[in-house]
Amino acid sequence: MNTMDTVVAQYHRENLTAGILDALKRAGCRENGITIDALAPVDEFHIRGAEATLEMIELAGFQPEHHVMDVGSGIGGPSRQLAQATGCRVTGLDLTEAYCQTARELAAILELQDLTDYRQGDALAMPFENEVFDGAWTQHVTMNIENKEALLMECHRVLKPAGRLAMYEIIAGSGGPIHFPVPWANDATISHLIERDSFEAALGAAGFRVESTRDVSEASARWFADTIVTNQAAAVPTLGLHVLVGSDMKEKGPNVLKNLEEDRIRVIQLVATKV
Ligand SMILES: C[S@@+](CC[C@H](N)C(=O)[O-])C[C@H]1O[C@@H](n2cnc3c(N)ncnc32)[C@H](O)[C@@H]1O
């Protein structure tokens, strides 16, 4: 299997939309009562869920007239939050077709299909013309991509002059190799974490000026302990990321927490501008 196939195999799920709607129903959500907030525990596939996305919306400052690209958009929770909160248009790009399909179906349920669209494709060879987006963002995507410079150069290419790139990413800490499996990788073959200095240097090399970087690792560890690990330990977990990740979230969740506590991973929120 090549690297891209391994990444898709990591995320692909059969009958994903039906599984999510069924989990919502079991959690007591009526079919006509599905909202962005009801979906958030399962469609925001990153540490600190909707809370982190709302912070990124604030930091990024995208405006209603903007067209934003969401790189590695997953099943679309962040893109829908962004579209709903700001009124801007969002195009998601993701390697995993099953995720794109679910993202479209959930957008239709929430009546956000006019503001969002989802394309299957590789972030290292984006299927977009030069300088078409006002903004771009990523949330928990770069850990699967070894060639950060190529990714950032693609973001640079498709952004308009002075376009803004907002990133919410997992990076390497100073505590050594990480414990596997984790939700983004079962082993080191598709996990490519680099430290903050190298991350910022890659942005500079690709033609971005870093405006701000915030380390949110402590809040991430607290959230993971309180929300994910506690929920997974319950006899019947409530709606959560296990619906997306599968039953091995029981092992992957505690590993993320251990990696955070031992400073093997860190979490940053970063905003950069195309120069
Ligand atoms: C942990 S999920 C995050 C999804 C979403 N950003 C969110 O926060 O809900 C990582 C996503 O990155 C996508 N991905 C990984 N490598 C990619 C690549 N080279 N090009 C496009 N998408 C990629 C995966 O398919 C997966 O949907």
PDB file of C-alpha atoms and ligand atoms in Angstrom:
ATOM      1  CA  MET A   1       0.000   0.000   0.000  1.00  0.00           C
ATOM      2  CA  ASN A   2       1.388   3.467  -0.818  1.00  0.00           C
ATOM      3  CA  THR A   3       1.290   6.298   1.724  1.00  0.00           C
ATOM      4  CA  MET A   4      -1.912   7.873   0.389  1.00  0.00           C
ATOM      5  CA  ASP A   5      -3.753   4.546   0.450  1.00  0.00           C
ATOM      6  CA  THR A   6      -2.574   3.974   4.028  1.00  0.00           C
ATOM      7  CA  VAL A   7      -3.919   7.393   5.068  1.00  0.00           C
ATOM      8  CA  VAL A   8      -7.279   6.713   3.396  1.00  0.00           C
ATOM      9  CA  ALA A   9      -7.427   3.258   5.034  1.00  0.00           C
ATOM     10  CA  GLN A  10      -6.821   4.937   8.393  1.00  0.00           C
ATOM     11  CA  TYR A  11      -9.931   7.115   7.992  1.00  0.00           C
ATOM     12  CA  HIS A  12     -12.293   5.323   5.601  1.00  0.00           C
ATOM     13  CA  ARG A  13     -15.542   3.958   7.118  1.00  0.00           C
ATOM     14  CA  GLU A  14     -18.423   2.205   5.400  1.00  0.00           C
ATOM     15  CA  ASN A  15     -21.956   3.622   5.805  1.00  0.00           C
ATOM     16  CA  LEU A  16     -20.620   6.542   7.766  1.00  0.00           C
ATOM     17  CA  THR A  17     -23.578   8.929   7.490  1.00  0.00           C
ATOM     18  CA  ALA A  18     -26.048   6.219   8.504  1.00  0.00           C
ATOM     19  CA  GLY A  19     -23.829   5.290  11.476  1.00  0.00           C
ATOM     20  CA  ILE A  20     -23.677   8.916  12.632  1.00  0.00           C
ATOM     21  CA  LEU A  21     -27.433   9.459  12.270  1.00  0.00           C
ATOM     22  CA  ASP A  22     -28.063   6.239  14.174  1.00  0.00           C
ATOM     23  CA  ALA A  23     -25.704   7.322  16.985  1.00  0.00           C
ATOM     24  CA  LEU A  24     -27.479  10.702  17.150  1.00  0.00           C
ATOM     25  CA  LYS A  25     -30.844   8.960  17.411  1.00  0.00           C
ATOM     26  CA  ARG A  26     -29.589   6.713  20.216  1.00  0.00           C
ATOM     27  CA  ALA A  27     -28.305   9.846  21.972  1.00  0.00           C
ATOM     28  CA  GLY A  28     -31.895  11.175  21.919  1.00  0.00           C
ATOM     29  CA  CYS A  29     -31.663  13.568  18.971  1.00  0.00           C
ATOM     30  CA  ARG A  30     -34.803  13.654  16.817  1.00  0.00           C
ATOM     31  CA  GLU A  31     -34.344  13.497  13.040  1.00  0.00           C
ATOM     32  CA  ASN A  32     -35.709  17.006  12.573  1.00  0.00           C
ATOM     33  CA  GLY A  33     -33.703  18.306  15.534  1.00  0.00           C
ATOM     34  CA  ILE A  34     -30.209  17.805  14.097  1.00  0.00           C
ATOM     35  CA  THR A  35     -28.156  20.958  14.559  1.00  0.00           C
ATOM     36  CA  ILE A  36     -24.497  21.957  14.295  1.00  0.00           C
ATOM     37  CA  ASP A  37     -24.253  21.684  18.093  1.00  0.00           C
ATOM     38  CA  ALA A  38     -25.831  18.200  18.146  1.00  0.00           C
ATOM     39  CA  LEU A  39     -23.326  16.961  15.551  1.00  0.00           C
ATOM     40  CA  ALA A  40     -20.260  18.609  17.087  1.00  0.00           C
ATOM     41  CA  PRO A  41     -19.181  15.713  19.366  1.00  0.00           C
ATOM     42  CA  VAL A  42     -18.743  13.530  16.279  1.00  0.00           C
ATOM     43  CA  ASP A  43     -18.034  15.802  13.289  1.00  0.00           C
ATOM     44  CA  GLU A  44     -15.304  17.998  14.821  1.00  0.00           C
ATOM     45  CA  PHE A  45     -12.444  15.535  14.441  1.00  0.00           C
ATOM     46  CA  HIS A  46      -9.728  17.262  16.463  1.00  0.00           C
ATOM     47  CA  ILE A  47      -8.782  17.977  20.069  1.00  0.00           C
ATOM     48  CA  ARG A  48     -11.241  20.303  21.883  1.00  0.00           C
ATOM     49  CA  GLY A  49     -13.898  19.954  19.176  1.00  0.00           C
ATOM     50  CA  ALA A  50     -16.203  22.898  18.469  1.00  0.00           C
ATOM     51  CA  GLU A  51     -14.575  25.004  21.194  1.00  0.00           C
ATOM     52  CA  ALA A  52     -11.288  24.968  19.244  1.00  0.00           C
ATOM     53  CA  THR A  53     -13.023  25.680  15.916  1.00  0.00           C
ATOM     54  CA  LEU A  54     -14.797  28.723  17.369  1.00  0.00           C
ATOM     55  CA  GLU A  55     -11.438  30.003  18.662  1.00  0.00           C
ATOM     56  CA  MET A  56      -9.916  29.496  15.198  1.00  0.00           C
ATOM     57  CA  ILE A  57     -12.819  31.412  13.603  1.00  0.00           C
ATOM     58  CA  GLU A  58     -12.065  34.313  15.946  1.00  0.00           C
ATOM     59  CA  LEU A  59      -8.313  34.175  15.247  1.00  0.00           C
ATOM     60  CA  ALA A  60      -8.646  33.817  11.466  1.00  0.00           C
ATOM     61  CA  GLY A  61     -11.018  36.770  11.061  1.00  0.00           C
ATOM     62  CA  PHE A  62     -12.580  35.496   7.804  1.00  0.00           C
ATOM     63  CA  GLN A  63     -15.368  37.734   6.470  1.00  0.00           C
ATOM     64  CA  PRO A  64     -18.763  36.939   4.819  1.00  0.00           C
ATOM     65  CA  GLU A  65     -17.423  37.834   1.343  1.00  0.00           C
ATOM     66  CA  HIS A  66     -14.491  35.424   1.677  1.00  0.00           C
ATOM     67  CA  HIS A  67     -14.096  32.045   0.005  1.00  0.00           C
ATOM     68  CA  VAL A  68     -12.061  29.799   2.312  1.00  0.00           C
ATOM     69  CA  MET A  69     -10.427  26.446   1.603  1.00  0.00           C
ATOM     70  CA  ASP A  70     -10.547  23.865   4.408  1.00  0.00           C
ATOM     71  CA  VAL A  71      -7.622  21.489   3.785  1.00  0.00           C
ATOM     72  CA  GLY A  72      -8.259  17.991   5.142  1.00  0.00           C
ATOM     73  CA  SER A  73     -11.880  18.893   5.834  1.00  0.00           C
ATOM     74  CA  GLY A  74     -12.852  15.458   7.206  1.00  0.00           C
ATOM     75  CA  ILE A  75     -16.616  15.035   7.536  1.00  0.00           C
ATOM     76  CA  GLY A  76     -16.964  18.800   7.551  1.00  0.00           C
ATOM     77  CA  GLY A  77     -17.761  19.921  11.104  1.00  0.00           C
ATOM     78  CA  PRO A  78     -15.263  22.821  11.107  1.00  0.00           C
ATOM     79  CA  SER A  79     -16.243  24.028   7.614  1.00  0.00           C
ATOM     80  CA  ARG A  80     -19.923  24.121   8.565  1.00  0.00           C
ATOM     81  CA  GLN A  81     -19.165  25.987  11.823  1.00  0.00           C
ATOM     82  CA  LEU A  82     -17.108  28.482   9.827  1.00  0.00           C
ATOM     83  CA  ALA A  83     -19.791  28.948   7.149  1.00  0.00           C
ATOM     84  CA  GLN A  84     -22.578  29.324   9.702  1.00  0.00           C
ATOM     85  CA  ALA A  85     -20.671  31.639  12.047  1.00  0.00           C
ATOM     86  CA  THR A  86     -19.301  34.025   9.390  1.00  0.00           C
ATOM     87  CA  GLY A  87     -21.488  33.548   6.312  1.00  0.00           C
ATOM     88  CA  CYS A  88     -18.394  32.922   4.171  1.00  0.00           C
ATOM     89  CA  ARG A  89     -18.177  30.194   1.511  1.00  0.00           C
ATOM     90  CA  VAL A  90     -16.049  27.163   2.334  1.00  0.00           C
ATOM     91  CA  THR A  91     -14.594  24.550  -0.009  1.00  0.00           C
ATOM     92  CA  GLY A  92     -13.356  21.434   1.744  1.00  0.00           C
ATOM     93  CA  LEU A  93     -10.599  19.268   0.284  1.00  0.00           C
ATOM     94  CA  ASP A  94      -9.991  15.775   1.628  1.00  0.00           C
ATOM     95  CA  LEU A  95      -8.178  12.642   0.513  1.00  0.00           C
ATOM     96  CA  THR A  96     -10.887  10.349   1.890  1.00  0.00           C
ATOM     97  CA  GLU A  97     -13.881  10.213  -0.497  1.00  0.00           C
ATOM     98  CA  ALA A  98     -16.160   8.589   2.115  1.00  0.00           C
ATOM     99  CA  TYR A  99     -15.561  11.622   4.340  1.00  0.00           C
ATOM    100  CA  CYS A 100     -16.342  14.059   1.489  1.00  0.00           C
ATOM    101  CA  GLN A 101     -19.598  12.214   0.807  1.00  0.00           C
ATOM    102  CA  THR A 102     -20.645  12.334   4.462  1.00  0.00           C
ATOM    103  CA  ALA A 103     -19.628  16.014   4.637  1.00  0.00           C
ATOM    104  CA  ARG A 104     -21.990  16.774   1.704  1.00  0.00           C
ATOM    105  CA  GLU A 105     -24.841  14.793   3.256  1.00  0.00           C
ATOM    106  CA  LEU A 106     -24.491  16.458   6.669  1.00  0.00           C
ATOM    107  CA  ALA A 107     -24.277  19.906   5.015  1.00  0.00           C
ATOM    108  CA  ALA A 108     -27.568  19.166   3.220  1.00  0.00           C
ATOM    109  CA  ILE A 109     -29.235  18.095   6.490  1.00  0.00           C
ATOM    110  CA  LEU A 110     -28.128  21.380   8.078  1.00  0.00           C
ATOM    111  CA  GLU A 111     -29.165  23.338   4.943  1.00  0.00           C
ATOM    112  CA  LEU A 112     -25.631  24.640   4.488  1.00  0.00           C
ATOM    113  CA  GLN A 113     -25.115  23.151   1.028  1.00  0.00           C
ATOM    114  CA  ASP A 114     -25.140  26.596  -0.627  1.00  0.00           C
ATOM    115  CA  LEU A 115     -22.204  27.787   1.468  1.00  0.00           C
ATOM    116  CA  THR A 116     -20.142  24.586   1.447  1.00  0.00           C
ATOM    117  CA  ASP A 117     -18.790  22.104  -1.060  1.00  0.00           C
ATOM    118  CA  TYR A 118     -16.374  19.197  -0.708  1.00  0.00           C
ATOM    119  CA  ARG A 119     -13.778  17.931  -3.170  1.00  0.00           C
ATOM    120  CA  GLN A 120     -11.837  14.677  -2.952  1.00  0.00           C
ATOM    121  CA  GLY A 121      -8.154  15.334  -3.573  1.00  0.00           C
ATOM    122  CA  ASP A 122      -4.604  15.489  -2.284  1.00  0.00           C
ATOM    123  CA  ALA A 123      -3.412  18.566  -0.417  1.00  0.00           C
ATOM    124  CA  LEU A 124      -0.026  18.112  -2.119  1.00  0.00           C
ATOM    125  CA  ALA A 125      -1.583  18.550  -5.584  1.00  0.00           C
ATOM    126  CA  MET A 126      -4.675  20.684  -5.009  1.00  0.00           C
ATOM    127  CA  PRO A 127      -7.297  20.593  -7.774  1.00  0.00           C
ATOM    128  CA  PHE A 128      -7.613  24.394  -7.785  1.00  0.00           C
ATOM    129  CA  GLU A 129      -6.360  27.276  -9.945  1.00  0.00           C
ATOM    130  CA  ASN A 130      -3.803  29.792  -8.657  1.00  0.00           C
ATOM    131  CA  GLU A 131      -4.965  32.591  -6.320  1.00  0.00           C
ATOM    132  CA  VAL A 132      -8.617  31.643  -6.000  1.00  0.00           C
ATOM    133  CA  PHE A 133      -9.123  31.590  -2.206  1.00  0.00           C
ATOM    134  CA  ASP A 134      -9.203  34.522   0.228  1.00  0.00           C
ATOM    135  CA  GLY A 135      -8.286  32.250   3.121  1.00  0.00           C
ATOM    136  CA  ALA A 136      -7.279  28.722   3.999  1.00  0.00           C
ATOM    137  CA  TRP A 137      -7.235  26.654   7.123  1.00  0.00           C
ATOM    138  CA  THR A 138      -6.226  23.254   8.401  1.00  0.00           C
ATOM    139  CA  GLN A 139      -7.216  21.448  11.576  1.00  0.00           C
ATOM    140  CA  HIS A 140      -5.262  18.333  12.604  1.00  0.00           C
ATOM    141  CA  VAL A 141      -4.135  17.394   9.096  1.00  0.00           C
ATOM    142  CA  THR A 142      -0.411  18.073   8.810  1.00  0.00           C
ATOM    143  CA  MET A 143       0.536  15.136  11.059  1.00  0.00           C
ATOM    144  CA  ASN A 144      -0.336  12.826   8.115  1.00  0.00           C
ATOM    145  CA  ILE A 145       1.750  14.835   5.620  1.00  0.00           C
ATOM    146  CA  GLU A 146       5.513  14.346   5.558  1.00  0.00           C
ATOM    147  CA  ASN A 147       6.359  17.075   3.043  1.00  0.00           C
ATOM    148  CA  LYS A 148       5.148  20.146   4.960  1.00  0.00           C
ATOM    149  CA  GLU A 149       6.837  22.560   2.568  1.00  0.00           C
ATOM    150  CA  ALA A 150       5.032  21.097  -0.451  1.00  0.00           C
ATOM    151  CA  LEU A 151       1.711  21.357   1.417  1.00  0.00           C
ATOM    152  CA  LEU A 152       2.385  24.965   2.409  1.00  0.00           C
ATOM    153  CA  MET A 153       3.525  25.882  -1.098  1.00  0.00           C
ATOM    154  CA  GLU A 154       0.235  24.539  -2.450  1.00  0.00           C
ATOM    155  CA  CYS A 155      -1.666  26.645   0.121  1.00  0.00           C
ATOM    156  CA  HIS A 156       0.429  29.644  -0.967  1.00  0.00           C
ATOM    157  CA  ARG A 157      -0.284  28.991  -4.660  1.00  0.00           C
ATOM    158  CA  VAL A 158      -4.092  28.865  -4.317  1.00  0.00           C
ATOM    159  CA  LEU A 159      -4.361  31.840  -1.937  1.00  0.00           C
ATOM    160  CA  LYS A 160      -4.884  35.372  -3.255  1.00  0.00           C
ATOM    161  CA  PRO A 161      -2.170  37.934  -2.394  1.00  0.00           C
ATOM    162  CA  ALA A 162      -2.154  38.669   1.371  1.00  0.00           C
ATOM    163  CA  GLY A 163      -4.483  35.701   1.926  1.00  0.00           C
ATOM    164  CA  ARG A 164      -4.565  34.312   5.425  1.00  0.00           C
ATOM    165  CA  LEU A 165      -3.749  30.760   6.498  1.00  0.00           C
ATOM    166  CA  ALA A 166      -5.054  29.579   9.894  1.00  0.00           C
ATOM    167  CA  MET A 167      -3.753  26.284  11.288  1.00  0.00           C
ATOM    168  CA  TYR A 168      -4.738  24.234  14.327  1.00  0.00           C
ATOM    169  CA  GLU A 169      -2.192  21.461  14.392  1.00  0.00           C
ATOM    170  CA  ILE A 170      -0.523  18.729  16.379  1.00  0.00           C
ATOM    171  CA  ILE A 171       3.271  19.074  16.420  1.00  0.00           C
ATOM    172  CA  ALA A 172       6.152  17.230  18.101  1.00  0.00           C
ATOM    173  CA  GLY A 173       7.048  18.033  21.700  1.00  0.00           C
ATOM    174  CA  SER A 174      10.418  17.363  23.302  1.00  0.00           C
ATOM    175  CA  GLY A 175       9.465  14.120  25.063  1.00  0.00           C
ATOM    176  CA  GLY A 176      10.548  11.686  22.355  1.00  0.00           C
ATOM    177  CA  PRO A 177       8.718   9.290  20.021  1.00  0.00           C
ATOM    178  CA  ILE A 178       4.967   9.054  20.467  1.00  0.00           C
ATOM    179  CA  HIS A 179       2.867   6.175  21.772  1.00  0.00           C
ATOM    180  CA  PHE A 180       0.846   4.426  19.028  1.00  0.00           C
ATOM    181  CA  PRO A 181      -1.860   3.845  17.962  1.00  0.00           C
ATOM    182  CA  VAL A 182      -3.385   7.324  17.841  1.00  0.00           C
ATOM    183  CA  PRO A 183      -6.475   8.466  15.877  1.00  0.00           C
ATOM    184  CA  TRP A 184      -4.352   9.688  12.917  1.00  0.00           C
ATOM    185  CA  ALA A 185      -1.985   6.705  12.641  1.00  0.00           C
ATOM    186  CA  ASN A 186      -1.581   3.144  13.849  1.00  0.00           C
ATOM    187  CA  ASP A 187       2.212   3.393  13.588  1.00  0.00           C
ATOM    188  CA  ALA A 188       4.962   5.777  12.507  1.00  0.00           C
ATOM    189  CA  THR A 189       4.545   5.214   8.754  1.00  0.00           C
ATOM    190  CA  ILE A 190       1.893   7.958   8.357  1.00  0.00           C
ATOM    191  CA  SER A 191       2.681  10.103  11.407  1.00  0.00           C
ATOM    192  CA  HIS A 192       5.028  12.994  10.604  1.00  0.00           C
ATOM    193  CA  LEU A 193       5.263  15.420  13.504  1.00  0.00           C
ATOM    194  CA  ILE A 194       7.817  18.225  13.574  1.00  0.00           C
ATOM    195  CA  GLU A 195       8.667  20.742  16.285  1.00  0.00           C
ATOM    196  CA  ARG A 196       7.335  24.308  16.371  1.00  0.00           C
ATOM    197  CA  ASP A 197      10.541  25.955  15.091  1.00  0.00           C
ATOM    198  CA  SER A 198      10.649  23.660  12.044  1.00  0.00           C
ATOM    199  CA  PHE A 199       6.921  24.203  11.458  1.00  0.00           C
ATOM    200  CA  GLU A 200       7.309  27.981  11.464  1.00  0.00           C
ATOM    201  CA  ALA A 201      10.459  27.724   9.307  1.00  0.00           C
ATOM    202  CA  ALA A 202       8.523  25.658   6.732  1.00  0.00           C
ATOM    203  CA  LEU A 203       5.880  28.405   6.603  1.00  0.00           C
ATOM    204  CA  GLY A 204       8.573  31.019   6.020  1.00  0.00           C
ATOM    205  CA  ALA A 205      10.201  28.920   3.289  1.00  0.00           C
ATOM    206  CA  ALA A 206       6.828  28.552   1.531  1.00  0.00           C
ATOM    207  CA  GLY A 207       6.301  32.325   1.480  1.00  0.00           C
ATOM    208  CA  PHE A 208       4.215  33.003   4.602  1.00  0.00           C
ATOM    209  CA  ARG A 209       4.757  35.444   7.457  1.00  0.00           C
ATOM    210  CA  VAL A 210       3.715  33.944  10.795  1.00  0.00           C
ATOM    211  CA  GLU A 211       1.487  36.478  12.588  1.00  0.00           C
ATOM    212  CA  SER A 212       0.837  34.549  15.799  1.00  0.00           C
ATOM    213  CA  THR A 213       1.345  31.125  17.346  1.00  0.00           C
ATOM    214  CA  ARG A 214      -0.406  29.974  20.515  1.00  0.00           C
ATOM    215  CA  ASP A 215       0.438  26.746  22.353  1.00  0.00           C
ATOM    216  CA  VAL A 216      -2.804  25.203  23.673  1.00  0.00           C
ATOM    217  CA  SER A 217      -1.334  21.872  24.855  1.00  0.00           C
ATOM    218  CA  GLU A 218      -2.409  22.223  28.491  1.00  0.00           C
ATOM    219  CA  ALA A 219      -6.037  22.961  27.641  1.00  0.00           C
ATOM    220  CA  SER A 220      -5.873  20.071  25.142  1.00  0.00           C
ATOM    221  CA  ALA A 221      -4.738  17.597  27.799  1.00  0.00           C
ATOM    222  CA  ARG A 222      -7.469  18.752  30.207  1.00  0.00           C
ATOM    223  CA  TRP A 223     -10.138  18.405  27.517  1.00  0.00           C
ATOM    224  CA  PHE A 224      -8.900  15.000  26.452  1.00  0.00           C
ATOM    225  CA  ALA A 225      -8.914  13.715  30.031  1.00  0.00           C
ATOM    226  CA  ASP A 226     -12.346  15.175  30.865  1.00  0.00           C
ATOM    227  CA  THR A 227     -14.156  14.559  27.587  1.00  0.00           C
ATOM    228  CA  ILE A 228     -12.691  11.681  25.620  1.00  0.00           C
ATOM    229  CA  VAL A 229     -10.988   9.376  28.115  1.00  0.00           C
ATOM    230  CA  THR A 230     -13.755   9.656  30.723  1.00  0.00           C
ATOM    231  CA  ASN A 231     -16.421   9.022  28.101  1.00  0.00           C
ATOM    232  CA  GLN A 232     -14.572   6.006  26.688  1.00  0.00           C
ATOM    233  CA  ALA A 233     -14.267   4.485  30.154  1.00  0.00           C
ATOM    234  CA  ALA A 234     -18.062   4.645  30.678  1.00  0.00           C
ATOM    235  CA  ALA A 235     -20.090   1.443  30.240  1.00  0.00           C
ATOM    236  CA  VAL A 236     -22.087   3.138  27.464  1.00  0.00           C
ATOM    237  CA  PRO A 237     -20.142   6.102  26.028  1.00  0.00           C
ATOM    238  CA  THR A 238     -22.250   9.077  24.925  1.00  0.00           C
ATOM    239  CA  LEU A 239     -21.974  10.503  21.404  1.00  0.00           C
ATOM    240  CA  GLY A 240     -18.312  11.135  20.629  1.00  0.00           C
ATOM    241  CA  LEU A 241     -15.349  10.602  18.315  1.00  0.00           C
ATOM    242  CA  HIS A 242     -15.489   6.815  18.782  1.00  0.00           C
ATOM    243  CA  VAL A 243     -18.408   6.885  16.284  1.00  0.00           C
ATOM    244  CA  LEU A 244     -15.889   8.077  13.705  1.00  0.00           C
ATOM    245  CA  VAL A 245     -12.717   6.335  14.878  1.00  0.00           C
ATOM    246  CA  GLY A 246     -14.225   3.001  15.931  1.00  0.00           C
ATOM    247  CA  SER A 247     -13.966   0.890  19.068  1.00  0.00           C
ATOM    248  CA  ASP A 248     -10.156   1.189  19.174  1.00  0.00           C
ATOM    249  CA  MET A 249     -10.683   4.777  20.349  1.00  0.00           C
ATOM    250  CA  LYS A 250     -10.488   3.057  23.770  1.00  0.00           C
ATOM    251  CA  GLU A 251      -6.752   2.608  23.113  1.00  0.00           C
ATOM    252  CA  LYS A 252      -6.117   5.604  20.850  1.00  0.00           C
ATOM    253  CA  GLY A 253      -7.750   8.169  23.193  1.00  0.00           C
ATOM    254  CA  PRO A 254      -5.599   7.397  26.267  1.00  0.00           C
ATOM    255  CA  ASN A 255      -2.493   7.366  24.041  1.00  0.00           C
ATOM    256  CA  VAL A 256      -3.213  10.927  22.877  1.00  0.00           C
ATOM    257  CA  LEU A 257      -3.559  12.001  26.516  1.00  0.00           C
ATOM    258  CA  LYS A 258      -0.320  10.221  27.500  1.00  0.00           C
ATOM    259  CA  ASN A 259       1.499  11.826  24.551  1.00  0.00           C
ATOM    260  CA  LEU A 260       0.289  15.263  25.686  1.00  0.00           C
ATOM    261  CA  GLU A 261       1.145  14.669  29.356  1.00  0.00           C
ATOM    262  CA  GLU A 262       4.650  13.417  28.483  1.00  0.00           C
ATOM    263  CA  ASP A 263       5.260  16.331  26.059  1.00  0.00           C
ATOM    264  CA  ARG A 264       5.598  13.964  23.115  1.00  0.00           C
ATOM    265  CA  ILE A 265       3.010  16.026  21.226  1.00  0.00           C
ATOM    266  CA  ARG A 266       1.886  19.637  21.472  1.00  0.00           C
ATOM    267  CA  VAL A 267      -1.056  21.494  19.985  1.00  0.00           C
ATOM    268  CA  ILE A 268      -0.746  24.927  18.375  1.00  0.00           C
ATOM    269  CA  GLN A 269      -3.038  27.535  16.848  1.00  0.00           C
ATOM    270  CA  LEU A 270      -1.237  29.589  14.231  1.00  0.00           C
ATOM    271  CA  VAL A 271      -2.127  32.374  11.817  1.00  0.00           C
ATOM    272  CA  ALA A 272       0.076  33.316   8.852  1.00  0.00           C
ATOM    273  CA  THR A 273      -0.218  35.668   5.885  1.00  0.00           C
ATOM    274  CA  LYS A 274       0.871  35.118   2.293  1.00  0.00           C
ATOM    275  CA  VAL A 275       3.692  37.536   1.450  1.00  0.00           C
TER     276      VAL A 275
HETATM  277  C1  LIG B   1      -8.036  14.037  11.950  1.00  0.00           C
HETATM  278  S1  LIG B   1      -8.879  14.334  10.476  1.00  0.00           S
HETATM  279  C2  LIG B   1      -9.331  16.046  10.680  1.00  0.00           C
HETATM  280  C3  LIG B   1     -10.571  16.407   9.890  1.00  0.00           C
HETATM  281  C4  LIG B   1     -11.057  17.855  10.037  1.00  0.00           C
HETATM  282  N1  LIG B   1     -10.025  18.809   9.716  1.00  0.00           N
HETATM  283  C5  LIG B   1     -11.594  18.120  11.413  1.00  0.00           C
HETATM  284  O1  LIG B   1     -10.904  18.771  12.203  1.00  0.00           O
HETATM  285  O2  LIG B   1     -12.724  17.682  11.713  1.00  0.00           O
HETATM  286  C6  LIG B   1      -7.585  14.403   9.246  1.00  0.00           C
HETATM  287  C7  LIG B   1      -8.093  14.515   7.827  1.00  0.00           C
HETATM  288  O3  LIG B   1      -7.013  14.835   6.950  1.00  0.00           O
HETATM  289  C8  LIG B   1      -7.233  14.174   5.725  1.00  0.00           C
HETATM  290  N2  LIG B   1      -5.942  14.112   5.007  1.00  0.00           N
HETATM  291  C9  LIG B   1      -4.800  13.504   5.387  1.00  0.00           C
HETATM  292  N3  LIG B   1      -3.838  13.647   4.456  1.00  0.00           N
HETATM  293  C10 LIG B   1      -4.387  14.378   3.439  1.00  0.00           C
HETATM  294  C11 LIG B   1      -3.904  14.855   2.180  1.00  0.00           C
HETATM  295  N4  LIG B   1      -2.666  14.599   1.745  1.00  0.00           N
HETATM  296  N5  LIG B   1      -4.743  15.577   1.411  1.00  0.00           N
HETATM  297  C12 LIG B   1      -6.018  15.847   1.814  1.00  0.00           C
HETATM  298  N6  LIG B   1      -6.530  15.399   2.993  1.00  0.00           N
HETATM  299  C13 LIG B   1      -5.726  14.683   3.801  1.00  0.00           C
HETATM  300  C14 LIG B   1      -7.789  12.824   6.133  1.00  0.00           C
HETATM  301  O4  LIG B   1      -8.462  12.179   5.081  1.00  0.00           O
HETATM  302  C15 LIG B   1      -8.709  13.223   7.286  1.00  0.00           C
HETATM  303  O5  LIG B   1     -10.006  13.507   6.844  1.00  0.00           O
END
